[in-house]
PDB file of C-alpha atoms in Angstrom:
ATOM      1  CA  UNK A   1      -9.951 -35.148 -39.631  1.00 49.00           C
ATOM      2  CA  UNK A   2      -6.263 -34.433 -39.674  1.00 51.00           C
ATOM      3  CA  UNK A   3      -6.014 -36.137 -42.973  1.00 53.00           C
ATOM      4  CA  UNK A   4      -8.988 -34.201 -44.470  1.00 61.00           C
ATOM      5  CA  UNK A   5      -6.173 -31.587 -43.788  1.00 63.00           C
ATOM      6  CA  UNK A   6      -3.859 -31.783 -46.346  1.00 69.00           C
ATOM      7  CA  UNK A   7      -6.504 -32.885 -49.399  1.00 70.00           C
ATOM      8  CA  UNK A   8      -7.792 -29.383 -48.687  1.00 75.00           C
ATOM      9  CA  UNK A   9      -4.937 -27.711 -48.568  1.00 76.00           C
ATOM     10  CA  UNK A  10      -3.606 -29.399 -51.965  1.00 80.00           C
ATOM     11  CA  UNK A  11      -7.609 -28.565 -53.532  1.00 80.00           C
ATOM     12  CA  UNK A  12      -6.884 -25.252 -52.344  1.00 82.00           C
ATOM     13  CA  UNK A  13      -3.818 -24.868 -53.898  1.00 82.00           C
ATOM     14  CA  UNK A  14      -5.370 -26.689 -57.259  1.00 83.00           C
ATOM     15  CA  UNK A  15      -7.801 -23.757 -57.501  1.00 85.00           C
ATOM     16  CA  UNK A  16      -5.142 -21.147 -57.157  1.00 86.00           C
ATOM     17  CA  UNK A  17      -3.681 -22.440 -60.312  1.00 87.00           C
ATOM     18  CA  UNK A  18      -6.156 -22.422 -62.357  1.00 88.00           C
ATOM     19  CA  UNK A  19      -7.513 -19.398 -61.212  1.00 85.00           C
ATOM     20  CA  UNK A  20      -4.120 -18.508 -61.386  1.00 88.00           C
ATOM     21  CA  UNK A  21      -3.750 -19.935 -65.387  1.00 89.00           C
ATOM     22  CA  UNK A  22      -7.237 -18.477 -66.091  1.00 89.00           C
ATOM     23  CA  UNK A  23      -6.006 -14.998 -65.355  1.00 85.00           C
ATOM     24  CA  UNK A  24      -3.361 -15.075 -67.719  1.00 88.00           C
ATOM     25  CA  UNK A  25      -5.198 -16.054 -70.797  1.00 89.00           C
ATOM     26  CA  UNK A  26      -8.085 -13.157 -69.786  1.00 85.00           C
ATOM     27  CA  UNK A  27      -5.106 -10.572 -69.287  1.00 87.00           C
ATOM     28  CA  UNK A  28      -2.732 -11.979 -71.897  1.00 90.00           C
ATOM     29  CA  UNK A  29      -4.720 -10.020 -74.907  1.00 90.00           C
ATOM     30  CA  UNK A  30      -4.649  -6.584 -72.935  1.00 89.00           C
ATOM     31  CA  UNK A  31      -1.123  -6.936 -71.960  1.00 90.00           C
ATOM     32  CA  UNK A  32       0.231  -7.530 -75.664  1.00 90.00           C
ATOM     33  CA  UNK A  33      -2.459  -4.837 -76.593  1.00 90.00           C
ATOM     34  CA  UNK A  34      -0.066  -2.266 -73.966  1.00 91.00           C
ATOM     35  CA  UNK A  35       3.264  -3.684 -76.015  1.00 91.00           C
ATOM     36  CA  UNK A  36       2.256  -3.014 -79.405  1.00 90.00           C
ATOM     37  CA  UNK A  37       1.061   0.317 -78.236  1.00 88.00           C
ATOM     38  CA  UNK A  38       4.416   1.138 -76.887  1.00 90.00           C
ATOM     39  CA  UNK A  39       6.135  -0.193 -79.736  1.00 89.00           C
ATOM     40  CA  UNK A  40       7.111   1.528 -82.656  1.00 87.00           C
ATOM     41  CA  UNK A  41       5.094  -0.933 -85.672  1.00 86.00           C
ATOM     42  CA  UNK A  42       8.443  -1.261 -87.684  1.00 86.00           C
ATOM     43  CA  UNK A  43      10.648  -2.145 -85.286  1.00 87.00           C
ATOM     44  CA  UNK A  44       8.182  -4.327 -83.385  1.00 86.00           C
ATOM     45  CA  UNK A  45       7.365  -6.148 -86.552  1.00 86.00           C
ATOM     46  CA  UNK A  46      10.977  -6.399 -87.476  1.00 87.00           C
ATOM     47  CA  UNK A  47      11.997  -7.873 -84.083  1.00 87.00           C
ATOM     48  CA  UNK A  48       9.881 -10.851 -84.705  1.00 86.00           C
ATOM     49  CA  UNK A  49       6.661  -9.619 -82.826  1.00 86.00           C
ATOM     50  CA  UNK A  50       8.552 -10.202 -79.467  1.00 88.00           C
ATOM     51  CA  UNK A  51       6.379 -10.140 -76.051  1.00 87.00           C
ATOM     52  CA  UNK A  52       7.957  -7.302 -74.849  1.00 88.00           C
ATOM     53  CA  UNK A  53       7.848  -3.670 -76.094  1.00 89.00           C
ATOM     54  CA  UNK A  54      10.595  -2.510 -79.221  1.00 88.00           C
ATOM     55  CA  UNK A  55      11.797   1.120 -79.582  1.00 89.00           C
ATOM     56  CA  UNK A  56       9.121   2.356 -77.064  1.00 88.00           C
ATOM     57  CA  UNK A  57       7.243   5.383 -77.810  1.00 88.00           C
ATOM     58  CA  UNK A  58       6.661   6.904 -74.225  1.00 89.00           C
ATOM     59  CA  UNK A  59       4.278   9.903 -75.942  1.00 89.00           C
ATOM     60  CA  UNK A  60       2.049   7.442 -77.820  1.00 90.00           C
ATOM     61  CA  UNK A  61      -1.027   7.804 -74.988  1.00 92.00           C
ATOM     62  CA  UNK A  62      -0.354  11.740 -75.628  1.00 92.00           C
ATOM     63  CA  UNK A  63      -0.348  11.344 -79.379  1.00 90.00           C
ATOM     64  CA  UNK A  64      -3.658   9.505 -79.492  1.00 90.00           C
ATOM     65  CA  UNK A  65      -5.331  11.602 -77.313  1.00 91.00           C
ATOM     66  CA  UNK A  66      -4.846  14.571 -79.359  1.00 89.00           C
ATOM     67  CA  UNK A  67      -4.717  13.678 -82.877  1.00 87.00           C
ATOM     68  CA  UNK A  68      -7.975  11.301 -82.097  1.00 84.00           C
ATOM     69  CA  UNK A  69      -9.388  14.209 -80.036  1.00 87.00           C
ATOM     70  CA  UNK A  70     -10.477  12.193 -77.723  1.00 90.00           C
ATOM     71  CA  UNK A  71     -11.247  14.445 -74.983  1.00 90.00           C
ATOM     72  CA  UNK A  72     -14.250  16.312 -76.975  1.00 91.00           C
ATOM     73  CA  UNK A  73     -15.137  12.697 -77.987  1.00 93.00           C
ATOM     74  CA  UNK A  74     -15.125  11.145 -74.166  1.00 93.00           C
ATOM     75  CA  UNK A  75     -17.273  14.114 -73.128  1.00 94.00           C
ATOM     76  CA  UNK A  76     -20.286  13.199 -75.418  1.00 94.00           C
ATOM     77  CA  UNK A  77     -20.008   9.696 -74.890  1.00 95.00           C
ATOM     78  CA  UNK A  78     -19.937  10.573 -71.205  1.00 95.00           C
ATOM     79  CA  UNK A  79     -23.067  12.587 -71.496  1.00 96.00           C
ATOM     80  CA  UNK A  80     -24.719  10.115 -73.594  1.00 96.00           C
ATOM     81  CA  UNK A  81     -23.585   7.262 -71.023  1.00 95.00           C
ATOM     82  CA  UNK A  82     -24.782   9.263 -68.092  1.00 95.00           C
ATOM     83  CA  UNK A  83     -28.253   9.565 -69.973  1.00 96.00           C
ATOM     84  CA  UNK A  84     -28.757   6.300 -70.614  1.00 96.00           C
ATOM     85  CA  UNK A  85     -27.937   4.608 -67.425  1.00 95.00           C
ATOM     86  CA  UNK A  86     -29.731   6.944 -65.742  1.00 95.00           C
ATOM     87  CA  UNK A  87     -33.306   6.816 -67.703  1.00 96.00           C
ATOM     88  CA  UNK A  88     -32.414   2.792 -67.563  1.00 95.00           C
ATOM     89  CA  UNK A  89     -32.401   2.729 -64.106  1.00 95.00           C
ATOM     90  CA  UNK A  90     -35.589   4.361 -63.691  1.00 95.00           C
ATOM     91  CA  UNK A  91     -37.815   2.840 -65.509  1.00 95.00           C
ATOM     92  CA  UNK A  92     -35.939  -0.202 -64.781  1.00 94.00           C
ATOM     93  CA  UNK A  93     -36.961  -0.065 -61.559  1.00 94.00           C
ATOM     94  CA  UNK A  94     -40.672   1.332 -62.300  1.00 93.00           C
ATOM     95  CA  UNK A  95     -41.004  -1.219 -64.282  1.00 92.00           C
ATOM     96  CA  UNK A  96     -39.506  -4.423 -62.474  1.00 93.00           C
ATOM     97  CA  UNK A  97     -41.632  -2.852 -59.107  1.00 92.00           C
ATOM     98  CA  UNK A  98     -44.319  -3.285 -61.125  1.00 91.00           C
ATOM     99  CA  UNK A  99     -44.283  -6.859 -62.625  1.00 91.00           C
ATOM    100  CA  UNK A 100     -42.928  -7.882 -59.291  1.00 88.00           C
ATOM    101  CA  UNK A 101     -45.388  -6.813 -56.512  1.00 87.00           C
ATOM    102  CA  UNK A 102     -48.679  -5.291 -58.999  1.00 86.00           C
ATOM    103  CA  UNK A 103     -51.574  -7.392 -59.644  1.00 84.00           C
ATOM    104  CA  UNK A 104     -53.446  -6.118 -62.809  1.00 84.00           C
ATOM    105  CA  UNK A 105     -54.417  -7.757 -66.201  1.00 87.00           C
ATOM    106  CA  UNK A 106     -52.156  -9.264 -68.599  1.00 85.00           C
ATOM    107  CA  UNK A 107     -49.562  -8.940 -66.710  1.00 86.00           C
ATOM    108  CA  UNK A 108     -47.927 -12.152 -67.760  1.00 87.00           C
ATOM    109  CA  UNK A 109     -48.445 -11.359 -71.155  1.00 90.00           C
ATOM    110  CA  UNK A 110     -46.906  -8.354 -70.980  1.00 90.00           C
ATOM    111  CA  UNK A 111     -43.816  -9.424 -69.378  1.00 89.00           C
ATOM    112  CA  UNK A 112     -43.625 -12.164 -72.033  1.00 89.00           C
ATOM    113  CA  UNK A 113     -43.549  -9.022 -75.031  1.00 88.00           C
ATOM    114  CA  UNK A 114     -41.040  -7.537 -72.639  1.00 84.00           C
ATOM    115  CA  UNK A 115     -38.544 -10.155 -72.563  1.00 87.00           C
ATOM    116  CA  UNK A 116     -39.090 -10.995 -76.593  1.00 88.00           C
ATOM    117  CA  UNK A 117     -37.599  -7.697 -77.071  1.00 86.00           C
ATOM    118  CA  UNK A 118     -34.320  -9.008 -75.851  1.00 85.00           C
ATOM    119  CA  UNK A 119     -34.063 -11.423 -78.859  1.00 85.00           C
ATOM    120  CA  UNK A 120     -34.328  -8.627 -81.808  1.00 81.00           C
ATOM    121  CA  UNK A 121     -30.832  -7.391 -82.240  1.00 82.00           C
ATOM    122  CA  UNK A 122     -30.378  -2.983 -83.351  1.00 82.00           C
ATOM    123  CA  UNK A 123     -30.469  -3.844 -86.537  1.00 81.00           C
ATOM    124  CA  UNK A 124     -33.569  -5.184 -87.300  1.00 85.00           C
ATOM    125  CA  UNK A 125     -35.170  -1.419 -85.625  1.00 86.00           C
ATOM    126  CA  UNK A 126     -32.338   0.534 -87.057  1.00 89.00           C
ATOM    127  CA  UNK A 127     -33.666   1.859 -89.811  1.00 90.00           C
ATOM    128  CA  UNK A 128     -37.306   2.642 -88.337  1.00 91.00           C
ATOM    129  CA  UNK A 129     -35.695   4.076 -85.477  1.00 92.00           C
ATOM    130  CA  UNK A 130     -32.806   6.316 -88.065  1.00 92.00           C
ATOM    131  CA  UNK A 131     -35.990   7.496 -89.684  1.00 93.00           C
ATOM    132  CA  UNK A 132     -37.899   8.696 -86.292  1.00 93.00           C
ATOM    133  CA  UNK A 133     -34.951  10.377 -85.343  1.00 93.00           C
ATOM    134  CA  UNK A 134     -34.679  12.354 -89.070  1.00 93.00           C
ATOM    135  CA  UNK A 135     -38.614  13.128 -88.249  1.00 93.00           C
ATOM    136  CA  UNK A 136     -37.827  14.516 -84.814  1.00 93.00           C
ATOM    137  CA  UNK A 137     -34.929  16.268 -86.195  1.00 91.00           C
ATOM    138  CA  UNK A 138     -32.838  14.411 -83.340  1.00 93.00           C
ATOM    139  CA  UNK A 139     -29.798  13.500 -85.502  1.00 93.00           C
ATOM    140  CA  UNK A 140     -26.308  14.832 -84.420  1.00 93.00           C
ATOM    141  CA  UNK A 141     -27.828  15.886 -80.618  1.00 93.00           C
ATOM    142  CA  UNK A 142     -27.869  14.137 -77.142  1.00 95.00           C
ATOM    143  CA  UNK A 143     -31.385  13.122 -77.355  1.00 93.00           C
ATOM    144  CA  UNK A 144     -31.388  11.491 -81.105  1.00 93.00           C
ATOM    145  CA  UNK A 145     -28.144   9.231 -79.659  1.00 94.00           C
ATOM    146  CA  UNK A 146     -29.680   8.351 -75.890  1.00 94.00           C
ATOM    147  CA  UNK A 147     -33.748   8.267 -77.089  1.00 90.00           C
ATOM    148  CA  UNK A 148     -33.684   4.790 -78.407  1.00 90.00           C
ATOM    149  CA  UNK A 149     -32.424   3.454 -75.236  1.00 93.00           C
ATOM    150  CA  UNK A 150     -34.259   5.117 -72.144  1.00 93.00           C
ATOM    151  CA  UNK A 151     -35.837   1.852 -71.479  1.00 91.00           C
ATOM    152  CA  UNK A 152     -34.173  -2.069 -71.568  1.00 91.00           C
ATOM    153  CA  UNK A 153     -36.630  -5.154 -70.744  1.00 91.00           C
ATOM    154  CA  UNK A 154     -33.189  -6.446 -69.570  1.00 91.00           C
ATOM    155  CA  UNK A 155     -32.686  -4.156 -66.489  1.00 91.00           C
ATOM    156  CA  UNK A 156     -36.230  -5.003 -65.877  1.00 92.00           C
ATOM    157  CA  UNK A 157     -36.566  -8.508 -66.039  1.00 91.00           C
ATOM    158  CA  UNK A 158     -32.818  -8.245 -63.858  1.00 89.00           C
ATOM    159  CA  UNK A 159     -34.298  -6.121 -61.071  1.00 91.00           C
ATOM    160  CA  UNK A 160     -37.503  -8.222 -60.945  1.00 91.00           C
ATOM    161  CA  UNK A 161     -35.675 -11.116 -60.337  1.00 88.00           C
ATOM    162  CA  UNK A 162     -34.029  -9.185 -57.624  1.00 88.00           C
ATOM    163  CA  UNK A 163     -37.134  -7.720 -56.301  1.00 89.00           C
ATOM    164  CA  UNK A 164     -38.737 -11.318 -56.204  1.00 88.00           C
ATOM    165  CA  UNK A 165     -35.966 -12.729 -53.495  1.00 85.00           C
ATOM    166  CA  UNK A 166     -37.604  -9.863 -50.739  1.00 83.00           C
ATOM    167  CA  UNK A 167     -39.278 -11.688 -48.655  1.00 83.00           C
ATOM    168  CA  UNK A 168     -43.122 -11.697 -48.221  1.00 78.00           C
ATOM    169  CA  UNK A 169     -42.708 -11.184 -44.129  1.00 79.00           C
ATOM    170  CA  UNK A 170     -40.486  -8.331 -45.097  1.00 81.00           C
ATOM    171  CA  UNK A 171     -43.394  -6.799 -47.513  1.00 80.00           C
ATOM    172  CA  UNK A 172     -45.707  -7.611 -45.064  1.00 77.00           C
ATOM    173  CA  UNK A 173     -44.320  -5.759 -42.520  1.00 82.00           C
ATOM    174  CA  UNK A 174     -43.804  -2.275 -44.053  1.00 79.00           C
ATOM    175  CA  UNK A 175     -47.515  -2.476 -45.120  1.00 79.00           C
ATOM    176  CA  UNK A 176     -48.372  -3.063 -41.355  1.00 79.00           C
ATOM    177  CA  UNK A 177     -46.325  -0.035 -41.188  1.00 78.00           C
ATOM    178  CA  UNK A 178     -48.694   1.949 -43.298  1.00 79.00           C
ATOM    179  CA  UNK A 179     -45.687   2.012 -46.281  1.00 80.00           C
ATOM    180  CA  UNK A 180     -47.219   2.846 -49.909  1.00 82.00           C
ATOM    181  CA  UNK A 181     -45.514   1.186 -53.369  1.00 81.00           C
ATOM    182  CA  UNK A 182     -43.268   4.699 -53.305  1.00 86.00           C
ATOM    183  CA  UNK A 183     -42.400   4.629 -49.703  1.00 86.00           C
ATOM    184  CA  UNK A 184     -41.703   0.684 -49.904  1.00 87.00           C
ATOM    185  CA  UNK A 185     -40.034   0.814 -53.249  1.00 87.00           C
ATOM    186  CA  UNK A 186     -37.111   3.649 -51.900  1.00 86.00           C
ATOM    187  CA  UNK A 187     -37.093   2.652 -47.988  1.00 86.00           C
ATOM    188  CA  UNK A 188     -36.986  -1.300 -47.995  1.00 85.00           C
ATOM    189  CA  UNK A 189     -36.801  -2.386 -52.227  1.00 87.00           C
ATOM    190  CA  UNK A 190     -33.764  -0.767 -53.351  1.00 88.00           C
ATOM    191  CA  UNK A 191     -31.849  -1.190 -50.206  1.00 89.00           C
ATOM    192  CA  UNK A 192     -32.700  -4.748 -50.067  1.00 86.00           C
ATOM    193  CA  UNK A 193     -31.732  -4.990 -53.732  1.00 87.00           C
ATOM    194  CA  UNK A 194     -28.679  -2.888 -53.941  1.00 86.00           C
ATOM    195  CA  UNK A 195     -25.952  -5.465 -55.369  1.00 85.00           C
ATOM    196  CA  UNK A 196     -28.439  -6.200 -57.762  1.00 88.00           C
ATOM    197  CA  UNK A 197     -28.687  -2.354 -58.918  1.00 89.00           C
ATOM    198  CA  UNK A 198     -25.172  -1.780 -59.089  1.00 86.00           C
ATOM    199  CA  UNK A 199     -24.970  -4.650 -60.827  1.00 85.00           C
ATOM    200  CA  UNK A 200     -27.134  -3.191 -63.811  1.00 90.00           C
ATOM    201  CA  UNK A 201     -25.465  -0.328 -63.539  1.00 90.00           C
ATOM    202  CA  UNK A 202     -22.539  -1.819 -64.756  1.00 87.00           C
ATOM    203  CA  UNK A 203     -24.289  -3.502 -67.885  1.00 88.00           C
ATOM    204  CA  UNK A 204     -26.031  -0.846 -68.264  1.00 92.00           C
ATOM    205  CA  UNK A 205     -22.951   1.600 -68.644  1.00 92.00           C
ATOM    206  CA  UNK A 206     -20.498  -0.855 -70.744  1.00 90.00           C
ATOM    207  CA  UNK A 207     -24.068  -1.139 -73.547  1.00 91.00           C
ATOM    208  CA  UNK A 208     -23.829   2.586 -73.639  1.00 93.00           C
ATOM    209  CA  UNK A 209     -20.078   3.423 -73.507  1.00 93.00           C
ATOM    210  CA  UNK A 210     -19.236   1.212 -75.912  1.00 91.00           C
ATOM    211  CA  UNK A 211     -21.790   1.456 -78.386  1.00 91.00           C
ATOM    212  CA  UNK A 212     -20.822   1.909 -82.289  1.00 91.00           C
ATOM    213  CA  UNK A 213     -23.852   0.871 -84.696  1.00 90.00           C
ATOM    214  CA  UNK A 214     -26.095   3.735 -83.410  1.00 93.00           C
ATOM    215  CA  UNK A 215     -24.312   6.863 -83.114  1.00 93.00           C
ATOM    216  CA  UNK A 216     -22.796   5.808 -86.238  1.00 91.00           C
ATOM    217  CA  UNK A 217     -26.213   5.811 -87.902  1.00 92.00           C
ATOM    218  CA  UNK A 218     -27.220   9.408 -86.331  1.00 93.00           C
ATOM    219  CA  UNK A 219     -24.125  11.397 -86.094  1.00 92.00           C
ATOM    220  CA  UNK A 220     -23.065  13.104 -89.496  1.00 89.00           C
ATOM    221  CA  UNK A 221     -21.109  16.059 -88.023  1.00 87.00           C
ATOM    222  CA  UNK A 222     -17.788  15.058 -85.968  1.00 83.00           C
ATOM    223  CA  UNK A 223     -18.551  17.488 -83.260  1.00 88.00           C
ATOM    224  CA  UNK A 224     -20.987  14.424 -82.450  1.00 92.00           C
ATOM    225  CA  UNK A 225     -19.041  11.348 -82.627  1.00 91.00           C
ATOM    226  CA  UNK A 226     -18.789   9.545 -79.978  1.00 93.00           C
ATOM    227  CA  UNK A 227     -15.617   8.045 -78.574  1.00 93.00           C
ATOM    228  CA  UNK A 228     -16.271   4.882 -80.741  1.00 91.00           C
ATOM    229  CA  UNK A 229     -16.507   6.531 -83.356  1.00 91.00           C
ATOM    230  CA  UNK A 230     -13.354   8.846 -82.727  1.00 89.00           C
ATOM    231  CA  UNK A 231     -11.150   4.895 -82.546  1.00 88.00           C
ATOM    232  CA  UNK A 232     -12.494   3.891 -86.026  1.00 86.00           C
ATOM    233  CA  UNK A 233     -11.495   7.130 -87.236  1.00 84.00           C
ATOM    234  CA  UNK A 234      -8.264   7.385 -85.858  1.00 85.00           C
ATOM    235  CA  UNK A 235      -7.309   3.982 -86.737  1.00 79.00           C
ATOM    236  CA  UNK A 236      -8.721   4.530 -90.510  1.00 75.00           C
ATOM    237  CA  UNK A 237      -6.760   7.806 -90.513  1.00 72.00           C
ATOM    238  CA  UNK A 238      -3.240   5.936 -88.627  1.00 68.00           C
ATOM    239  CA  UNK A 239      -2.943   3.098 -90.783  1.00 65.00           C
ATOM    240  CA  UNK A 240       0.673   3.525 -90.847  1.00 70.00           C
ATOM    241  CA  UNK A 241       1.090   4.045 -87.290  1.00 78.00           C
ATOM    242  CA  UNK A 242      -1.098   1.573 -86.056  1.00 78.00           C
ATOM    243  CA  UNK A 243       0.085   1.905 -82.319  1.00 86.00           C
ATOM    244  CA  UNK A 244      -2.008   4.882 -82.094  1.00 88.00           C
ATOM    245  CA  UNK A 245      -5.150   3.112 -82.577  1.00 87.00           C
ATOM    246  CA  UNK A 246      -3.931   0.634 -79.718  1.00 89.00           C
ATOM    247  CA  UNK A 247      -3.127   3.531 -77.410  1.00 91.00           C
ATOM    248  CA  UNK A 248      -6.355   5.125 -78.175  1.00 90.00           C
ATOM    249  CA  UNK A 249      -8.261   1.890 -77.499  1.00 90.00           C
ATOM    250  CA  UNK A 250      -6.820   1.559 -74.215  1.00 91.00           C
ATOM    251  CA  UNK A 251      -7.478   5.429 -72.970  1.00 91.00           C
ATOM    252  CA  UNK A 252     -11.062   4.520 -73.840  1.00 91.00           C
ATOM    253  CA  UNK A 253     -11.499   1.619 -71.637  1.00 90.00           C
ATOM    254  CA  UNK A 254      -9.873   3.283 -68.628  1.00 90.00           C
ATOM    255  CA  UNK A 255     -13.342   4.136 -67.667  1.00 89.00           C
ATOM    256  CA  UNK A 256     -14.235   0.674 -67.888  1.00 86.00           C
ATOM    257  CA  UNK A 257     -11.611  -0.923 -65.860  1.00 84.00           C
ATOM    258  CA  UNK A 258     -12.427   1.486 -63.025  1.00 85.00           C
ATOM    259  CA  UNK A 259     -15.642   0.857 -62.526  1.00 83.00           C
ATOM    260  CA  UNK A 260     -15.556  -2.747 -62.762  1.00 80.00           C
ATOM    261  CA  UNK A 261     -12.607  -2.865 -60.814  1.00 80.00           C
ATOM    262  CA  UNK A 262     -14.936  -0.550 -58.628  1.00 78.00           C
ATOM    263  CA  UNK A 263     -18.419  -2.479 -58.395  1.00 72.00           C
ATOM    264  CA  UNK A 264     -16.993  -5.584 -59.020  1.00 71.00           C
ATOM    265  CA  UNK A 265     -18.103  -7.331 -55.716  1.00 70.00           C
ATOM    266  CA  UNK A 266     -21.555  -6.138 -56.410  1.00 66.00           C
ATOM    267  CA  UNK A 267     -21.641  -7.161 -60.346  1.00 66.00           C
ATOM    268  CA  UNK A 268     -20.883 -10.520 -58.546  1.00 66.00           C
ATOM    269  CA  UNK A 269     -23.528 -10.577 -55.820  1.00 64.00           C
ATOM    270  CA  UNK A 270     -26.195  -9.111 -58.053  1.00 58.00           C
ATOM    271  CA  UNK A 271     -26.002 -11.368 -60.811  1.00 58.00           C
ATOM    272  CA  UNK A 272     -25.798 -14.257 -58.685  1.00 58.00           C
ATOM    273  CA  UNK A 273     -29.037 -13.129 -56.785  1.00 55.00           C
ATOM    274  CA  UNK A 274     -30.924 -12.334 -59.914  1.00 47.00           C
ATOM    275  CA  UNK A 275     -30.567 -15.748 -60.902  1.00 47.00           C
ATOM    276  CA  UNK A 276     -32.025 -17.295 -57.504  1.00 46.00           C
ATOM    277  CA  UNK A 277     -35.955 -16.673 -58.326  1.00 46.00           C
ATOM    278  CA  UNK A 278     -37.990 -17.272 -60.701  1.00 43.00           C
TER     279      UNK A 278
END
């Protein structure tokens, strides 16, 4: 027992390092992304491309955020964001209640079409879905850029596999208790299944805050652009200052870093526990 001690310790200490060395190479990118953002581009460039920042330009994150106007932008894709997670999660859940504790016909079969969505990729229903929009008269609004995606087959098939691992004494028991699908679905599902919620919250938000392809397909007036949008334009328009872009990237994924950094314990738990049942 005593000399289990030590291999444990030195195991221990093995997994630290790579951990450790893992880290590095994940954060390596962002961290040179911060130094070239800092940098002025000549003098960076003329130093050699050093790993450290050259003539720093302390008002860059001001510049960016102004001459990209990415506060107007952040706002819409906020909106849009907010949307989209939020009609996700409903009929996520709906949905994944459903296939998970409804009998009724076909229901196989329909979860099979569900999940064969996943493999067609925007652009193969870009152009029908650009033309329903035009029809609606949806383009440059908050309903032509959130419509297409009110519903995923992802969050669904994610929160069935979540509400599959509640166990059948547990369902049995609120029904003794005279619980309906509504009453058992918000009392006993959800709370049961919370990591794996927050989890798809996550997903959900990072699809919709970072997409590009759509709103660049609906929006044709810039007091609709989203804040993708607003970083292709600024970097197009900053060519010479390329720093900007970088600076402007960055602001954009603040929101990103927070919340993973925020629900990252229960991205972890509730993609580990939709993978337990089939």
């Amino acid at each position: 027992m005593a000399a289990d001690a030590p291999r444990s310790a030195w195991r221990q200490a093995g997994w630290y390092v790579v951990l450790t060395g893992l880290s590095v190479v994940v954060l390596f990118p962002i961290y040179m992304t911060l130094v070239r953002a800092l940098s002025t581009p000549a003098s960076y460039f003329r130093e050699g491309q050093p790993l450290h920042p050259v003539d720093i330009q302390w008002d860059v994150f001001a510049r960016a955020f102004s001459e990209g106007d990415l506060g107007s932008k952040a706002v819409t894709s906020a909106v849009v964001t907010a949307l989209i997670v939020g009609a996700q999660l409903v009929t996520s859940v709906v949905a994944a209640y459903a296939f998970a504790f409804l009998d009724f016909p076909g229901r196989r079969l329909l979860f099979a079409a569900f999940m064969a969505t996943l493999m067609l990729p925007i652009e193969v229903t870009l152009i029908a879905n650009v033309q329903t929009m035009r029809d609606l008269g949806w383009l440059n609004s908050y309903q032509g850029l959130a419509g297409p995606f009110l519903a995923t087959a992802f969050g669904t098939f994610l929160l069935r596999q979540g509400f599959l691992g509640i166990p059948r004494d547990l369902r049995d028991a609120a029904t003794l208790d005279g619980f309906g699908h509504l009453a058992f679905l918000r009392r006993v599902a959800l709370p049961v299944t919370r990591p794996v919620v927050a989890s798809f919250t996550v997903v959900s938000f990072l699809s919709a805050w970072n997409q590009y392809t759509w709103p660049r397909a609906v929006v044709t007036e810039g007091r609709w652009e989203t804040i993708q949008i607003g970083l292709r334009s600024l970097s197009a328009a900053t060519v010479d200052q390329g720093n900007i872009g970088l600076a402007a990237a960055l602001l954009a994924s603040l929101p990103v870093f927070a919340l993973l950094i925020f629900l990252q314990r229960h991205l972890i738990r509730g993609l580990t526990a939709g993978a337990v049942k089939g």
